[in-house]
Amino acid sequence: LAKTTQPISMDSYEGQEVNITCSHNNIATNDYITWYQQFPSQGPRFIIQGYKTKVTNEVASLFIPADRKSSTLSLPRVSLSDTAVYYCLVAPRPGTASKLTFGTGTRLQVTL
Amino acid sequence: DSGVTQTPKHLITATGQRVTLRCSPRSGDLSVYWYQQSLDQGLQFLIQYYNGEERAKGNILERFSAQQFPDLHSELNLSSLELGDSALYFCASSPQGSEAFFGQGTRLTVV
């Protein structure tokens, strides 16, 4: 499985755009990139998933360059409630034989 | 609400005991995943089942076992419990080719 590397922590002010980059140099052809958000003592929550180029939904955007060796999660105009740990996963889509291995994640702290 | 139900929410037991954690996946989801998360630690993948069969295995201890039943619910059995087994245990489910949905977890405290 492709190993992922993310910053351990990031700080932001409310209202700013936050970009969290994940490196996955050994990504395989059939791997997808998925981001999850986790609040303390809660299960992770799916944010966004992509294979290449750009994906956007109501909460975030995911940018994937052509070589797919990295990806960037973009959170527009963060609020205090976005304070959480964000995980980048690289694996074949769930439902197949995949371990869905989580890395250490990025702890985002949003302040006023 | 993710649609994944885990019971019990909290469990306190003594060292050496055995416990069973239960997971009811979302309706129709064939895959079930189990994770362990110790205090301020990351999520450790334990095991995955797909339609009743074991599909992938992580660093699951020999004292731990799991199974998925015909109705697709899953159970994680933890035996000969040690203090270090105290953690949050999460279950997740997914349909074929989609994202995983996590339950709210079972907090296990071994005393």
Short mmCIF file of C-alpha atoms in Angstrom, two decimals:
data_model
loop_
_atom_site.label_atom_id
_atom_site.label_comp_id
_atom_site.label_asym_id
_atom_site.label_seq_id
_atom_site.Cartn_x
_atom_site.Cartn_y
_atom_site.Cartn_z
CA LEU A 1 0.00 0.00 0.00
CA ALA A 2 1.17 3.53 -0.75
CA LYS A 3 2.47 5.30 2.34
CA THR A 4 1.25 8.83 2.93
CA THR A 5 3.01 11.78 4.50
CA GLN A 6 1.15 14.78 5.87
CA PRO A 7 2.09 17.69 8.12
CA ILE A 8 1.50 16.80 11.74
CA SER A 9 -0.32 20.01 12.52
CA MET A 10 -1.55 23.27 11.02
CA ASP A 11 -3.01 26.44 12.45
CA SER A 12 -5.45 28.79 10.78
CA TYR A 13 -7.68 31.72 11.54
CA GLU A 14 -11.38 31.53 11.01
CA GLY A 15 -12.43 32.59 7.53
CA GLN A 16 -9.19 31.62 5.83
CA GLU A 17 -8.67 28.97 3.20
CA VAL A 18 -6.69 25.98 4.41
CA ASN A 19 -4.70 23.70 2.13
CA ILE A 20 -3.40 20.39 3.48
CA THR A 21 -1.00 18.52 1.25
CA CYS A 22 -0.42 14.79 1.32
CA SER A 23 2.51 13.03 -0.34
CA HIS A 24 2.04 9.53 -1.72
CA ASN A 25 5.00 8.82 -3.97
CA ASN A 26 4.25 5.10 -4.37
CA ILE A 27 0.60 5.41 -5.38
CA ALA A 28 -0.56 2.54 -7.58
CA THR A 29 -2.55 2.82 -10.77
CA ASN A 30 -5.75 1.53 -9.17
CA ASP A 31 -5.45 3.60 -5.99
CA TYR A 32 -7.86 6.37 -5.11
CA ILE A 33 -7.14 9.27 -2.77
CA THR A 34 -9.62 9.78 0.03
CA TRP A 35 -9.73 12.33 2.83
CA TYR A 36 -11.46 11.88 6.17
CA GLN A 37 -12.14 14.23 9.07
CA GLN A 38 -12.15 13.07 12.67
CA PHE A 39 -13.33 14.93 15.76
CA PRO A 40 -12.22 13.74 19.23
CA SER A 41 -13.90 10.51 20.31
CA GLN A 42 -15.86 10.25 17.07
CA GLY A 43 -15.48 8.02 14.04
CA PRO A 44 -13.83 9.47 10.95
CA ARG A 45 -16.14 11.10 8.45
CA PHE A 46 -15.65 10.96 4.68
CA ILE A 47 -14.86 14.36 3.13
CA ILE A 48 -13.87 13.78 -0.47
CA GLN A 49 -12.40 11.22 -2.85
CA GLY A 50 -10.65 11.52 -6.17
CA TYR A 51 -8.49 9.77 -8.73
CA LYS A 52 -7.00 12.61 -10.76
CA THR A 53 -7.31 16.34 -11.55
CA LYS A 54 -9.80 18.20 -9.38
CA VAL A 55 -12.84 17.15 -7.41
CA THR A 56 -15.14 19.56 -5.61
CA ASN A 57 -18.09 19.02 -3.31
CA GLU A 58 -20.06 21.18 -0.91
CA VAL A 59 -17.38 21.12 1.79
CA ALA A 60 -13.99 20.82 0.10
CA SER A 61 -11.92 20.57 -3.04
CA LEU A 62 -9.29 17.99 -3.83
CA PHE A 63 -6.46 18.81 -6.21
CA ILE A 64 -4.43 15.97 -7.72
CA PRO A 65 -1.55 16.70 -10.11
CA ALA A 66 -0.95 14.63 -13.21
CA ASP A 67 1.70 12.41 -11.60
CA ARG A 68 -0.67 11.68 -8.66
CA LYS A 69 2.26 11.61 -6.23
CA SER A 70 0.60 14.17 -4.01
CA SER A 71 -2.79 15.66 -3.34
CA THR A 72 -4.08 18.81 -1.67
CA LEU A 73 -7.25 19.10 0.36
CA SER A 74 -8.61 22.64 0.25
CA LEU A 75 -11.07 23.84 2.87
CA PRO A 76 -12.56 27.22 1.96
CA ARG A 77 -13.26 29.75 4.71
CA VAL A 78 -12.70 27.49 7.71
CA SER A 79 -14.64 27.96 10.92
CA LEU A 80 -13.92 26.94 14.49
CA SER A 81 -15.93 23.77 13.90
CA ASP A 82 -13.38 22.63 11.31
CA THR A 83 -10.86 22.03 14.09
CA ALA A 84 -10.19 18.32 13.72
CA VAL A 85 -7.72 15.74 12.48
CA TYR A 86 -7.63 15.22 8.72
CA TYR A 87 -6.46 11.95 7.24
CA CYS A 88 -5.31 11.25 3.71
CA LEU A 89 -5.70 7.66 2.53
CA VAL A 90 -4.48 6.02 -0.62
CA ALA A 91 -5.99 2.65 -1.46
CA PRO A 92 -8.19 0.86 -3.92
CA ARG A 93 -11.79 1.84 -3.39
CA PRO A 94 -13.43 0.34 -0.29
CA GLY A 95 -15.37 -2.81 -0.93
CA THR A 96 -12.34 -4.45 -2.47
CA ALA A 97 -9.61 -6.14 -0.48
CA SER A 98 -8.02 -3.02 0.90
CA LYS A 99 -6.68 -2.33 4.36
CA LEU A 100 -7.72 1.33 4.42
CA THR A 101 -4.63 2.20 6.40
CA PHE A 102 -4.76 5.57 8.10
CA GLY A 103 -1.60 7.59 8.63
CA THR A 104 -0.96 9.97 11.50
CA GLY A 105 -3.15 12.68 10.03
CA THR A 106 -2.94 16.48 10.21
CA ARG A 107 -4.30 18.18 13.31
CA LEU A 108 -5.92 21.44 12.19
CA GLN A 109 -6.52 24.09 14.81
CA VAL A 110 -8.76 27.01 13.83
CA THR A 111 -8.86 30.08 16.03
CA LEU A 112 -10.58 33.45 15.97
CA ASP B 1 -25.60 9.69 11.69
CA SER B 2 -23.51 7.41 9.46
CA GLY B 3 -25.96 4.52 9.63
CA VAL B 4 -23.38 2.24 11.24
CA THR B 5 -24.35 1.13 14.73
CA GLN B 6 -21.89 -0.08 17.31
CA THR B 7 -22.78 -1.56 20.66
CA PRO B 8 -22.08 -1.11 23.45
CA LYS B 9 -20.93 2.51 23.47
CA HIS B 10 -18.92 2.03 26.63
CA LEU B 11 -17.48 -1.07 28.23
CA ILE B 12 -15.47 -1.44 31.42
CA THR B 13 -13.95 -4.79 32.22
CA ALA B 14 -11.13 -6.35 34.16
CA THR B 15 -7.82 -7.70 32.90
CA GLY B 16 -7.99 -11.27 31.69
CA GLN B 17 -11.63 -11.02 30.69
CA ARG B 18 -13.23 -11.48 27.28
CA VAL B 19 -15.59 -9.05 25.56
CA THR B 20 -17.54 -8.91 22.33
CA LEU B 21 -18.10 -5.73 20.37
CA ARG B 22 -20.91 -5.62 17.87
CA CYS B 23 -21.28 -3.71 14.62
CA SER B 24 -24.35 -3.34 12.44
CA PRO B 25 -23.34 -1.96 9.05
CA ARG B 26 -25.42 0.30 6.86
CA SER B 27 -28.19 -1.52 5.06
CA GLY B 28 -26.77 -3.28 2.03
CA ASP B 29 -23.09 -2.61 2.78
CA LEU B 30 -21.13 -5.82 2.30
CA SER B 31 -17.76 -4.69 3.68
CA VAL B 32 -17.02 -4.22 7.36
CA TYR B 33 -13.76 -2.86 8.77
CA TRP B 34 -12.54 -2.82 12.36
CA TYR B 35 -10.10 -0.28 13.79
CA GLN B 36 -8.47 0.34 17.14
CA GLN B 37 -7.62 3.86 18.31
CA SER B 38 -5.73 4.31 21.56
CA LEU B 39 -5.69 7.64 23.38
CA ASP B 40 -4.27 10.35 21.12
CA GLN B 41 -3.09 7.71 18.69
CA GLY B 42 -3.90 7.02 15.09
CA LEU B 43 -6.36 4.52 13.72
CA GLN B 44 -4.93 1.03 13.54
CA PHE B 45 -6.55 -1.21 10.98
CA LEU B 46 -7.43 -4.59 12.43
CA ILE B 47 -9.43 -6.59 9.91
CA GLN B 48 -11.85 -6.40 6.99
CA TYR B 49 -14.72 -8.70 6.06
CA TYR B 50 -16.62 -8.77 2.81
CA ASN B 51 -19.93 -10.63 2.61
CA GLY B 52 -18.96 -12.98 5.40
CA GLU B 53 -15.41 -13.68 4.35
CA GLU B 54 -12.18 -12.25 5.71
CA ARG B 55 -10.61 -10.03 3.04
CA ALA B 56 -7.73 -8.17 4.64
CA LYS B 57 -5.88 -8.36 7.90
CA GLY B 58 -3.86 -5.73 9.74
CA ASN B 59 -1.89 -5.93 12.96
CA ILE B 60 -4.60 -7.79 14.81
CA LEU B 61 -3.44 -9.63 17.91
CA GLU B 62 -3.98 -13.37 18.19
CA ARG B 63 -6.12 -12.65 21.26
CA PHE B 64 -8.52 -10.79 19.00
CA SER B 65 -10.85 -12.37 16.48
CA ALA B 66 -13.74 -11.23 14.36
CA GLN B 67 -16.45 -12.58 12.15
CA GLN B 68 -19.20 -11.37 9.89
CA PHE B 69 -22.54 -13.14 10.01
CA PRO B 70 -25.00 -13.92 7.18
CA ASP B 71 -27.05 -10.86 8.09
CA LEU B 72 -23.80 -8.87 7.59
CA HIS B 73 -23.41 -7.70 11.17
CA SER B 74 -19.97 -8.24 12.61
CA GLU B 75 -18.51 -8.98 15.99
CA LEU B 76 -15.02 -8.33 17.31
CA ASN B 77 -13.98 -10.62 20.15
CA LEU B 78 -11.22 -9.52 22.49
CA SER B 79 -9.90 -12.05 24.99
CA SER B 80 -7.32 -12.19 27.78
CA LEU B 81 -7.65 -8.45 27.98
CA GLU B 82 -4.71 -6.33 29.06
CA LEU B 83 -4.56 -2.73 30.25
CA GLY B 84 -3.07 -1.75 26.90
CA ASP B 85 -6.18 -2.92 25.08
CA SER B 86 -8.05 0.07 26.44
CA ALA B 87 -9.02 2.08 23.38
CA LEU B 88 -11.78 3.20 21.09
CA TYR B 89 -12.79 0.49 18.66
CA PHE B 90 -14.41 1.63 15.45
CA CYS B 91 -16.32 -0.27 12.87
CA ALA B 92 -16.84 1.00 9.34
CA SER B 93 -18.87 -0.28 6.45
CA SER B 94 -18.90 0.42 2.75
CA PRO B 95 -20.78 -0.67 -0.32
CA GLN B 96 -18.82 -1.81 -3.32
CA GLY B 97 -16.68 0.96 -4.77
CA SER B 98 -17.53 3.79 -2.40
CA GLU B 99 -16.35 5.54 0.71
CA ALA B 100 -16.35 3.98 4.18
CA PHE B 101 -18.86 5.03 6.84
CA PHE B 102 -17.73 4.84 10.44
CA GLY B 103 -19.72 4.13 13.56
CA GLN B 104 -19.38 6.14 16.75
CA GLY B 105 -17.15 3.54 18.32
CA THR B 106 -17.04 1.46 21.47
CA ARG B 107 -14.86 2.82 24.24
CA LEU B 108 -13.25 -0.10 26.04
CA THR B 109 -11.64 0.46 29.41
CA VAL B 110 -9.67 -2.41 30.94
CA VAL B 111 -9.00 -2.03 34.66
#
